Tab-separated table of C-alpha atoms in Angstrom:
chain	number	residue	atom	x	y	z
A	1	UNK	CA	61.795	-19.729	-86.420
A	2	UNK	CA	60.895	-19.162	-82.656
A	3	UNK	CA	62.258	-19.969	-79.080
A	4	UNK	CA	63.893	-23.208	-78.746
A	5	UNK	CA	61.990	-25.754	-76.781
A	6	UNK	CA	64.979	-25.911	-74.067
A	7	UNK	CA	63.858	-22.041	-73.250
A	8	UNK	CA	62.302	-23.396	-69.816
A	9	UNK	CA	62.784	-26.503	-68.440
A	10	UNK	CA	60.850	-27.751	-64.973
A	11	UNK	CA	62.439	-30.718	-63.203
A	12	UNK	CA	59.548	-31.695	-60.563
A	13	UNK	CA	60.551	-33.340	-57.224
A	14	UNK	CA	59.771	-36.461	-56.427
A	15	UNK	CA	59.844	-36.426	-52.765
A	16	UNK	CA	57.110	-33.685	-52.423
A	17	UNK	CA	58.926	-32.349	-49.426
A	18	UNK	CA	61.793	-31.272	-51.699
A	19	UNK	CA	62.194	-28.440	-54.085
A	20	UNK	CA	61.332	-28.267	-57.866
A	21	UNK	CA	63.940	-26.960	-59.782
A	22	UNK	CA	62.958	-24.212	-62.781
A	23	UNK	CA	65.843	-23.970	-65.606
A	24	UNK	CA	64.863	-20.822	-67.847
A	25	UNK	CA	67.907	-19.929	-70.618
A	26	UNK	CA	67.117	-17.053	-72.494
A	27	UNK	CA	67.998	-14.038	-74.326
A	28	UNK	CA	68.018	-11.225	-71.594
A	29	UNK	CA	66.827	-7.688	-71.008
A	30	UNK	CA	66.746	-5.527	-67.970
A	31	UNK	CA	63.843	-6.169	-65.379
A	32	UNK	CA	63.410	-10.329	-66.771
A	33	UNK	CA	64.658	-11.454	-63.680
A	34	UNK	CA	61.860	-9.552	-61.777
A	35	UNK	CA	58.803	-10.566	-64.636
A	36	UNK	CA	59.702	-14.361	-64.144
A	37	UNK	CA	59.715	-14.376	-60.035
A	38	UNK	CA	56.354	-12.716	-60.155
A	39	UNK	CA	54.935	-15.460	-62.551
A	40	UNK	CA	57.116	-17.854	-60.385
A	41	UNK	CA	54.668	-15.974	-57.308
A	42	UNK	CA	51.951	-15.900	-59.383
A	43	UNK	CA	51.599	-19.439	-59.361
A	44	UNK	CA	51.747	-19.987	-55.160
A	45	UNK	CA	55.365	-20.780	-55.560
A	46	UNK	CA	58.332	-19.716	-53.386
A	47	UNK	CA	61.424	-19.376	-54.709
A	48	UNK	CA	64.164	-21.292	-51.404
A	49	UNK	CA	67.366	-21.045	-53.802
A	50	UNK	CA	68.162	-19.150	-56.740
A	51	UNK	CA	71.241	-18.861	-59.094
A	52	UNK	CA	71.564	-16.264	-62.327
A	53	UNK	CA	74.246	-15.040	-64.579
A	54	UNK	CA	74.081	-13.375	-67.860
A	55	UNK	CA	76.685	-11.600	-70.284
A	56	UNK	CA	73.805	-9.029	-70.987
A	57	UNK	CA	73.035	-10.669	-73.916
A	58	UNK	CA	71.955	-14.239	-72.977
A	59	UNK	CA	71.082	-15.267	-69.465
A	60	UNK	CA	70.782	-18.646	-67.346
A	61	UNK	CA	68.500	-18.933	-64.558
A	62	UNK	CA	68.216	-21.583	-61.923
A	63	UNK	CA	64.966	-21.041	-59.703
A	64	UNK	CA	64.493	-24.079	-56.659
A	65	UNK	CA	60.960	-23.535	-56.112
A	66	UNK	CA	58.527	-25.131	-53.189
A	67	UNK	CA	54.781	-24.572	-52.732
A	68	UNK	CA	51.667	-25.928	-53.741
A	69	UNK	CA	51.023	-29.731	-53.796
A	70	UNK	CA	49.823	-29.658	-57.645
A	71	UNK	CA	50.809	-26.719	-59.469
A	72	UNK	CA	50.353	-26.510	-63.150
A	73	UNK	CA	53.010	-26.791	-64.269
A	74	UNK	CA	52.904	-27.314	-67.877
A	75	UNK	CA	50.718	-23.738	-67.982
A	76	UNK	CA	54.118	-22.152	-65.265
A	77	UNK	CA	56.228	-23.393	-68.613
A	78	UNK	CA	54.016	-21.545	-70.846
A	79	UNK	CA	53.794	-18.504	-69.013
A	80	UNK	CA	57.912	-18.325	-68.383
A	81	UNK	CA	58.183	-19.019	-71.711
A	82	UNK	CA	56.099	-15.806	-73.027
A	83	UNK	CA	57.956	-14.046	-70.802
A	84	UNK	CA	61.090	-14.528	-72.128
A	85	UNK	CA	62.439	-12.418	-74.959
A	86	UNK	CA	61.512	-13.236	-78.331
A	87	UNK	CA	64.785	-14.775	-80.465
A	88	UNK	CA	65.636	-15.696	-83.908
A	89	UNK	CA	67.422	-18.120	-85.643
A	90	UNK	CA	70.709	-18.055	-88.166
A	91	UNK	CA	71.116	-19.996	-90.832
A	92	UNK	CA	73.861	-20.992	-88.768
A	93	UNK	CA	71.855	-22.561	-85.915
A	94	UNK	CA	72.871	-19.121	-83.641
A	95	UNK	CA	69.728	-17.860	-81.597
A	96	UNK	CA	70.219	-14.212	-81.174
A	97	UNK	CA	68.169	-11.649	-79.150
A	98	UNK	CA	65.380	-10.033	-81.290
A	99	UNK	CA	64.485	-6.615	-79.579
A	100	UNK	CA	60.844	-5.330	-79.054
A	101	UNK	CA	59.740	-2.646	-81.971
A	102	UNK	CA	56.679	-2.244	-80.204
A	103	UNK	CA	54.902	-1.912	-75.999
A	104	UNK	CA	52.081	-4.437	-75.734
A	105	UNK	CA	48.767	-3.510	-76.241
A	106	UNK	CA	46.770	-3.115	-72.893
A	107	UNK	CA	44.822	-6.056	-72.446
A	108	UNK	CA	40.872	-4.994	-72.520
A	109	UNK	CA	39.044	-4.978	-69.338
A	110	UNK	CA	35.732	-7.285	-68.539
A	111	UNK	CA	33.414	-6.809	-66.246
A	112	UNK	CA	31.991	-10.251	-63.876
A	113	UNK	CA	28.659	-10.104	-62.220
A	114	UNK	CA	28.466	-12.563	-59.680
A	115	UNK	CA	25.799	-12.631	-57.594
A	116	UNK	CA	24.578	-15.330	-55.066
A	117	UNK	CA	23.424	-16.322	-51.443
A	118	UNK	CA	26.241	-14.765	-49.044
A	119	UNK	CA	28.250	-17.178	-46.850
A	120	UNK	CA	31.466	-17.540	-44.846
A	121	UNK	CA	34.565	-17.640	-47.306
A	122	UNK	CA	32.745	-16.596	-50.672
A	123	UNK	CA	34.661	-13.913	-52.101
A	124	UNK	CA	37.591	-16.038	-51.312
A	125	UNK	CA	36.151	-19.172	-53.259
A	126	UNK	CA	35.021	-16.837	-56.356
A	127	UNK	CA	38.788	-15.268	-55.976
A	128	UNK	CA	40.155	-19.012	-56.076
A	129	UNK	CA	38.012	-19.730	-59.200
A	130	UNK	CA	39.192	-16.427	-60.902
A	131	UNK	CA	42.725	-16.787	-60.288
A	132	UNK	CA	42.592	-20.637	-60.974
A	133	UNK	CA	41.500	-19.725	-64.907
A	134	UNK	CA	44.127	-16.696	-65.280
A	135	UNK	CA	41.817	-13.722	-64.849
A	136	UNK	CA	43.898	-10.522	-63.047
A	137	UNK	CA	41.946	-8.772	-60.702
A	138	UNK	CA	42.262	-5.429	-61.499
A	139	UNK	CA	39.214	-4.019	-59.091
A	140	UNK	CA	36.443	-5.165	-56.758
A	141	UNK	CA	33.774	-4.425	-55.404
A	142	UNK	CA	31.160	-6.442	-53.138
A	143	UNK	CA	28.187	-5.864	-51.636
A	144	UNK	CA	25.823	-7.576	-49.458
A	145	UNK	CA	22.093	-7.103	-48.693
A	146	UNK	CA	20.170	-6.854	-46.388
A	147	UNK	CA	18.774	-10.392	-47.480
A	148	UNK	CA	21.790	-12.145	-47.345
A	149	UNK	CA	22.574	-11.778	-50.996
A	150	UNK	CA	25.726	-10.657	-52.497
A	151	UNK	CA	26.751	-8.738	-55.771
A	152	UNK	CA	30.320	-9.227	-56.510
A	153	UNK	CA	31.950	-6.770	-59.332
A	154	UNK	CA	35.128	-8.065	-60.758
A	155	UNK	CA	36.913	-5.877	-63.268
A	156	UNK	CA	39.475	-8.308	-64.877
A	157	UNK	CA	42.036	-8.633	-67.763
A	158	UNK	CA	42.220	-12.609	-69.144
A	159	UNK	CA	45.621	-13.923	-69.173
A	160	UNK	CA	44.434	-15.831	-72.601
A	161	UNK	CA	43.218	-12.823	-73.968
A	162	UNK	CA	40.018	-15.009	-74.827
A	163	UNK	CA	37.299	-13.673	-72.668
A	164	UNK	CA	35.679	-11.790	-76.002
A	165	UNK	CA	34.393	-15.176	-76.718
A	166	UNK	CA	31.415	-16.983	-75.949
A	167	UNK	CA	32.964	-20.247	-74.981
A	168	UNK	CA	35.390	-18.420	-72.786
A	169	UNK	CA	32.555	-16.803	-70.865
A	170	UNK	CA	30.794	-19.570	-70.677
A	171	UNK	CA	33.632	-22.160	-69.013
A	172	UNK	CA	34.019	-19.223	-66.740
A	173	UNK	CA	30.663	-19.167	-65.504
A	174	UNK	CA	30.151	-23.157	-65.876
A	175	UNK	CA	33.338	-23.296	-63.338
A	176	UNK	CA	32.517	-20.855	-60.765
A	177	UNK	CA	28.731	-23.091	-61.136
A	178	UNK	CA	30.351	-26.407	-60.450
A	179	UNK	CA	32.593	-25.072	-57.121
A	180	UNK	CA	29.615	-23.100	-55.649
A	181	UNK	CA	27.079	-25.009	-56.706
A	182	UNK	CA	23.562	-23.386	-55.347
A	183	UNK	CA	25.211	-20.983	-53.516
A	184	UNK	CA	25.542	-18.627	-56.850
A	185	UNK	CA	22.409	-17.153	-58.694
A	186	UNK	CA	23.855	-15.108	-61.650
A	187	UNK	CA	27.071	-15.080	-63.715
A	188	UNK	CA	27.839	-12.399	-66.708
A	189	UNK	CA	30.647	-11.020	-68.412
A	190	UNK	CA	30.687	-7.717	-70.223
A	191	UNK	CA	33.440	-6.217	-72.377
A	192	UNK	CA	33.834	-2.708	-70.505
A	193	UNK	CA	35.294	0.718	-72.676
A	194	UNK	CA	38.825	2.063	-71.792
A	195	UNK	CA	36.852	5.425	-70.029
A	196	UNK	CA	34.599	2.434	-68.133
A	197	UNK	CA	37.468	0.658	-66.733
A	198	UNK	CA	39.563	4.092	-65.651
A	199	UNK	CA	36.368	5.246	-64.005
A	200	UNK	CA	36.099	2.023	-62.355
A	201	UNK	CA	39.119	3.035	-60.403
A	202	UNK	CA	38.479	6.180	-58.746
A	203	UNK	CA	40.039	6.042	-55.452
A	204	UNK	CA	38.078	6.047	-52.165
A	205	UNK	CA	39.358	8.511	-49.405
A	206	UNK	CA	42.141	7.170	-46.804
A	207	UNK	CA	42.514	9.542	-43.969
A	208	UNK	CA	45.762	11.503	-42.726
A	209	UNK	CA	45.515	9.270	-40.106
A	210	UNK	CA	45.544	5.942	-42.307
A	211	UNK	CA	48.027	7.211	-44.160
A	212	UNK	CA	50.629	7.867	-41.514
A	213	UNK	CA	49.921	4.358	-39.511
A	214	UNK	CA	50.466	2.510	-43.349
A	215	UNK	CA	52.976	4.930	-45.064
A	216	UNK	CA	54.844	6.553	-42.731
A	217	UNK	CA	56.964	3.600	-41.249
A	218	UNK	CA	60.855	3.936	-40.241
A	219	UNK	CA	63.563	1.429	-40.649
A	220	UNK	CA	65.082	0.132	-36.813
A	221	UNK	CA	68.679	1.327	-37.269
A	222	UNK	CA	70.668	-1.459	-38.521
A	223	UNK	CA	73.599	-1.327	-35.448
A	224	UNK	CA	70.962	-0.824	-32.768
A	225	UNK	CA	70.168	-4.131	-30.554
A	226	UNK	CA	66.768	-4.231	-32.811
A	227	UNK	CA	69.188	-5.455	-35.835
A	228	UNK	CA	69.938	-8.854	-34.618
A	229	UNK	CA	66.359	-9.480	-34.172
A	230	UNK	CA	65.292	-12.110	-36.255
A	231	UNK	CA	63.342	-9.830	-38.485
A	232	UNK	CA	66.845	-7.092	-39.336
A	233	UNK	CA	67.500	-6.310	-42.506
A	234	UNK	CA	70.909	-5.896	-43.770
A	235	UNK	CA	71.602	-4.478	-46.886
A	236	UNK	CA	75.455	-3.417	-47.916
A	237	UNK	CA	76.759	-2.010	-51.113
A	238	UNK	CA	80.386	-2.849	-52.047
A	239	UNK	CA	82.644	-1.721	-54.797
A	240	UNK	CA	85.924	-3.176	-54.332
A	241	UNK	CA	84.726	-7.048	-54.683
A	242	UNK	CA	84.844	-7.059	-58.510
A	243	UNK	CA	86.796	-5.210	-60.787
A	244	UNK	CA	83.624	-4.381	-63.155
A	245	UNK	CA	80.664	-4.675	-60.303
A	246	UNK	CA	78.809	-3.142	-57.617
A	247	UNK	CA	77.907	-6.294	-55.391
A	248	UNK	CA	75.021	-6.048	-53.088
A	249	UNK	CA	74.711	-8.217	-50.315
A	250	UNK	CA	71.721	-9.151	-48.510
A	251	UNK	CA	70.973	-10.765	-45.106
A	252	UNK	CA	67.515	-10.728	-43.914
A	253	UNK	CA	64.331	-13.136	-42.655
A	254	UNK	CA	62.625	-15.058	-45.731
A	255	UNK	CA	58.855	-14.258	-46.555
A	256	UNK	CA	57.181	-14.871	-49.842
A	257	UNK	CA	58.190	-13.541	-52.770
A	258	UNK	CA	61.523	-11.739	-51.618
A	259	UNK	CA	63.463	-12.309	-54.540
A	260	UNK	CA	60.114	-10.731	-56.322
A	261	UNK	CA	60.420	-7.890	-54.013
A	262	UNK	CA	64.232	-7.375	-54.603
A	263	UNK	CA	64.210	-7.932	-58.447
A	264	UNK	CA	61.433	-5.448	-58.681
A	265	UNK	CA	63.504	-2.645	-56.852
A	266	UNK	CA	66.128	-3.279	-58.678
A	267	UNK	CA	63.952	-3.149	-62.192
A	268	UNK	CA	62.498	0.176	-60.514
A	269	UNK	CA	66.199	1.745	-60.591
A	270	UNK	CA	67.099	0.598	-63.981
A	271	UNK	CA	69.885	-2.170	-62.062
A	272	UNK	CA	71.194	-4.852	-64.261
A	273	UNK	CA	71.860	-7.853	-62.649
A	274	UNK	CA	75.004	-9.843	-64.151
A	275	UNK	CA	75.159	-12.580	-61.494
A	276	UNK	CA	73.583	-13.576	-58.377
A	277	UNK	CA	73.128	-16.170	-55.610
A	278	UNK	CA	70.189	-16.183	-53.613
A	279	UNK	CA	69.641	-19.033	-50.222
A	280	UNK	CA	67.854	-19.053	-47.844
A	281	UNK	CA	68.781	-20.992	-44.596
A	282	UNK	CA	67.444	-22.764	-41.795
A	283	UNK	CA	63.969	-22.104	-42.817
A	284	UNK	CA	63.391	-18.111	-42.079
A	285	UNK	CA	67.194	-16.784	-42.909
A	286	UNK	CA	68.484	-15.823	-46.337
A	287	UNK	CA	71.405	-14.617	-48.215
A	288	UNK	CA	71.340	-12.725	-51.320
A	289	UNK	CA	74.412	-11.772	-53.099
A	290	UNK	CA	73.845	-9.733	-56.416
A	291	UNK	CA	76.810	-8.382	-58.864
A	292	UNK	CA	75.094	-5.750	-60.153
A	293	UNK	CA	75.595	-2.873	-62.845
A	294	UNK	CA	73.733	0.655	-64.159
A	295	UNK	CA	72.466	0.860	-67.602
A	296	UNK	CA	75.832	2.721	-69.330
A	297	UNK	CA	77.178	-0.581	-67.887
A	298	UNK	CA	79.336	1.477	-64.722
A	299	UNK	CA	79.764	0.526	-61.117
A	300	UNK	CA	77.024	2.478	-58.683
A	301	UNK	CA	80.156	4.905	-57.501
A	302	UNK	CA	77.300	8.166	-56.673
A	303	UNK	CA	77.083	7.891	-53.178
A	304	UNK	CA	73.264	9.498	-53.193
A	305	UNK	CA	72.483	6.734	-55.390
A	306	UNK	CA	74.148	4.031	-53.176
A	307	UNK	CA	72.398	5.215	-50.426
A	308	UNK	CA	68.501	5.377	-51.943
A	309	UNK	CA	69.047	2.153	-53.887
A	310	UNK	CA	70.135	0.393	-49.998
A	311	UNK	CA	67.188	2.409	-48.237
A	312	UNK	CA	64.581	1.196	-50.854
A	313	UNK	CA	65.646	-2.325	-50.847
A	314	UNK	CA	65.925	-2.248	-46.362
A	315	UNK	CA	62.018	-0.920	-46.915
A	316	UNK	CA	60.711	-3.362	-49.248
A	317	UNK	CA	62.370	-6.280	-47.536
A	318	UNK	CA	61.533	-5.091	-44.053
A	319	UNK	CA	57.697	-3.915	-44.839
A	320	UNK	CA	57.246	-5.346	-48.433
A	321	UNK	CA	53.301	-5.107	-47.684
A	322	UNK	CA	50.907	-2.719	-44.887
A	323	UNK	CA	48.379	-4.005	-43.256
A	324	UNK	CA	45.929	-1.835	-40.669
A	325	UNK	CA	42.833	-2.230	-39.153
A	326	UNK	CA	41.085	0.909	-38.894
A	327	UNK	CA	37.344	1.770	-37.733
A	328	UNK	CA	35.321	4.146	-39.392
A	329	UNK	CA	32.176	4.969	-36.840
A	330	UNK	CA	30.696	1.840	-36.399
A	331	UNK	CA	32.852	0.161	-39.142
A	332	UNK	CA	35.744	-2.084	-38.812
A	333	UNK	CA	38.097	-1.569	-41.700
A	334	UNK	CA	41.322	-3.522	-43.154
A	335	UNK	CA	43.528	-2.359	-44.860
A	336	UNK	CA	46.067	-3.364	-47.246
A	337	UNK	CA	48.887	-1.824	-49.468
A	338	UNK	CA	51.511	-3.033	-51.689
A	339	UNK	CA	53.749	-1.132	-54.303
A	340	UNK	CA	53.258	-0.842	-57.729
A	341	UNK	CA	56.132	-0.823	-59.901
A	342	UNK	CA	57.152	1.135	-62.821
A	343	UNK	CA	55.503	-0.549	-65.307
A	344	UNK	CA	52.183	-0.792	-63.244
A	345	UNK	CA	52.267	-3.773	-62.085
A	346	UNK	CA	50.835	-4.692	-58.761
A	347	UNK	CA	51.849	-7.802	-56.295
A	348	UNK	CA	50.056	-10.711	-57.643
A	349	UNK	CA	47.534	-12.560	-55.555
A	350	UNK	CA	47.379	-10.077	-52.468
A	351	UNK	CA	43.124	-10.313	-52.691
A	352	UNK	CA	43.635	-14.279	-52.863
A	353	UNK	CA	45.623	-14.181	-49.429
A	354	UNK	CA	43.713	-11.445	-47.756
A	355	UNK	CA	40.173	-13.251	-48.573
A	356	UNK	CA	41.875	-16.868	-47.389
A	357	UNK	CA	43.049	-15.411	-44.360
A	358	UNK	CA	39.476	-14.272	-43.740
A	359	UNK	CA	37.672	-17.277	-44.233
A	360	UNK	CA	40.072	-19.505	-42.105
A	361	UNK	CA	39.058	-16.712	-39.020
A	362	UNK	CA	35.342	-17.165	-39.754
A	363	UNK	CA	35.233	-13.275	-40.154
A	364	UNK	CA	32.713	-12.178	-43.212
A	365	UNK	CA	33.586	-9.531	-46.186
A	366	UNK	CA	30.521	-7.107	-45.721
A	367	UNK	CA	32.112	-4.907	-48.406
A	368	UNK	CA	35.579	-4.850	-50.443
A	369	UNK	CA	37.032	-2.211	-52.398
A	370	UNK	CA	40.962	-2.510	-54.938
A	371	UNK	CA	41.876	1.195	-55.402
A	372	UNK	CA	44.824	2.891	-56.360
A	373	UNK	CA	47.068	5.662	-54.532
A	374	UNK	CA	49.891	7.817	-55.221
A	375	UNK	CA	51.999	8.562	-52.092
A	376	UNK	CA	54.465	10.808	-52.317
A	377	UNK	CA	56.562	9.687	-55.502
A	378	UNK	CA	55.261	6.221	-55.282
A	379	UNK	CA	51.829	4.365	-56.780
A	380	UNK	CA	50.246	1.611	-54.102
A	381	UNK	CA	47.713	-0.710	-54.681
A	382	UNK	CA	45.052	-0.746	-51.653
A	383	UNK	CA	43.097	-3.285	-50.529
A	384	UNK	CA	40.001	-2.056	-48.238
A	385	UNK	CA	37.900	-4.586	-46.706
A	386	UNK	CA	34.903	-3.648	-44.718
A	387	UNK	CA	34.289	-6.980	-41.845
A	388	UNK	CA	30.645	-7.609	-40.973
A	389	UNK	CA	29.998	-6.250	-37.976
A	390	UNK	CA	28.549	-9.438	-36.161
A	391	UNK	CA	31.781	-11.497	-36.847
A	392	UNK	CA	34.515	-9.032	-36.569
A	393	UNK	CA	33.576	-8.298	-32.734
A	394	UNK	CA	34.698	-12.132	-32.147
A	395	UNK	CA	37.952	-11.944	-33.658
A	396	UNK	CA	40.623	-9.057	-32.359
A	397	UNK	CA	41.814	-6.717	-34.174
A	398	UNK	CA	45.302	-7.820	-33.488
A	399	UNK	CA	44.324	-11.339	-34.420
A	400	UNK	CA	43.004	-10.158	-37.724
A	401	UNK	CA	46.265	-7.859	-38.695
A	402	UNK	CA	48.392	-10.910	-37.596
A	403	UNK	CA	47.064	-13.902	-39.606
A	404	UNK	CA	46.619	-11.331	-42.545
A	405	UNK	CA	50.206	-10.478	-42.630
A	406	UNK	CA	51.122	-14.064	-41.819
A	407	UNK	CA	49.446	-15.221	-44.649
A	408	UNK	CA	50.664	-12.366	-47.026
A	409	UNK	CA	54.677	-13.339	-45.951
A	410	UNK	CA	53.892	-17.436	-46.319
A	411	UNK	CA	54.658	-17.541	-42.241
A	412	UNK	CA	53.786	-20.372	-41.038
């Protein structure tokens, strides 16, 4: 037998203005709490209130989630669901946790030819199309000629693991048809070879320069006046609250995905969560209170890990994503990088917010590249966006690197 049906249960609001409320109750395994708020993201949700507790064997999550006016949420359940750790049923009625023998297969890579007549917001509305059906974008790259045409490259992986097939393909195409209408010329989809898709993601070059505006960022000391700014970070580490737990506490401004962010550090380190309580307040303020443990099940007592685990979290909470915009000669470049995490995983819809940004400046996408880079012990996943060069003069740079980052965080 499989999952009970109870596994997730979604309990919409009916005052639109209020939160949903996600109940998942599963087996558990370390780093579930961090797969389910990046589906939770996936979906153009925010998580406002959270609530989790497990005995490391079993867990119960309570997710109050705000966001789009119609999200699907039927296909949310689905996804939670296959997230979840598989179970089995006793003769007794007893679900127990039924560990994984095996990694999941890599799903295969496709490649999407789009082309079509170039216009204000296009990548954006192909993007909304792609992410709309479940395709990850794993790579792009877009071009535009000198007779206003465009040649979009998508290398993707299908969510549904059904884009081998012909009728897959084909809604794919009919869809991005119906939204664009005249606008797009040609549609295909290819099945691309392992070596293919790894040489599809050679890296382009990012200059010392670059790399010390994006990379080479420093924390304001938490007791200078900068800490009661509204953007502080305060992250404490505390081993005499609970007899069997390290408890973390958290104090810092909201922005989308944080719990994501903090869940995925904490995966990143090997942290087991047993219980946590996550608010935020007043609109831009939360609280995040997490009894955590290490794998042997022990207290954090090394003071060197105490001290990297707190750094790591301040810097993903503080700058969870870079932006920069750069010129290269005549170009004008932006730039954007989020982390990877262990499992190689990058921050989902980054190209959706960067490209909506975009289009609600009225600045074109000349050219746009995904590539991936390794700096110092840590993988990033960069966005590089080349502006056309007629529209990008009437927007400031400023401007741009604002409502980019705005957008990225969910500020209003």
């Amino acid at each position: 037998m499989g999952i009970p049906e109870d596994l997730v249960i979604i309990n919409q609001a009916e005052n639109p203005k209020d939160p949903s409320v996600i109940t998942i109750n599963c087996p558990d395994k370390t780093g579930l709490g961090c797969d389910l708020c990046r589906i939770i993201l996936l979906f153009g949700l925010s998580i406002v209130k959270g609530d989790v507790s497990t005995d490391g064997k079993w867990c119960y999550l309570l997710f109050w989630v705000v966001g789009r006016a119609n999200p699907r949420w039927d296909l949310l359940k689905e996804r939670l669901v296959e997230a979840c750790p598989s179970s089995c049923v006793l003769a007794s009625g007893i679900f127990y946790y039924r560990a994984e023998l095996q990694q999941p297969r890599p799903p295969d890579a496709f490649l999407l030819k789009f082309s079509g007549f170039d216009q204000k917001g296009l990548l954006h509305d192909v993007t909304e199309v792609l992410c709309e059906l479940e395709l990850t974008i794993r790579r792009v790259k877009v071009s535009t000629t000198p007779d206003g045409k465009v040649m979009d490259l998508f290398f993707v992986t299908d969510t549904r693991e059904l884009l081998h097939t012909a009728q897959r393909k084909d809604d794919i195409c009919d869809r991005l048809r119906s939204v664009l209408g005249d606008v797009m010329l040609s549609c295909e989809i290819e099945w691309v070879s392992h070596e293919v898709s790894v040489s599809s993601q050679r890296n382009f070059f990012l200059s010392p320069a670059v790399m010390e505006e994006m990379f080479s960022l420093e924390l304001p000391n938490e007791h200078s006046n900068e800490s009661s700014s509204s953007n502080c970070v305060s992250v404490s580490m505390d081993n005499a609250l609970s007899p069997s737990h390290t408890v973390i506490q958290v104090h810092c401004q909201d922005h989308k995905g944080l719990l994501y962010d903090t869940m995925r550090t904490l995966k990143d380190y090997n942290i087991q969560v047993s219980y946590g309580r996550f608010t935020v307040k007043g609109g831009r303020s939360c609280e995040l209170e997490l009894f955590v443990m290490q794998a042997d099940g022990k207290k954090i007592f090394d003071c060197s890990k105490q001290k990297a685990l707190c750094s790591r979290l301040r810097m993903e909470l503080f700058h969870p994503l870079r932006v920069a915009v750069v010129t290269r000669g005549p170009d004008t470049e932006l730039l954007v990088a989020n982390p990877v995490d262990l499992s190689g995983k990058g921050r989902p819809l980054v190209i959706y917010d960067i490209t909506f940004a975009l289009k609600m400046l009225g600045t074109c996408i000349f050219s746009a590249e995904i590539g991936r880079h390794v700096i110092g012990d840590r993988e990033w996943e960069v966005y590089r966006i080349l502006l056309d060069e007629g529209d990008s003069l009437s927007v400031s740079w400023e401007k741009i690197k604002t409502e980019v980052m705005k957008m990225l965080m969910g500020w209003e």
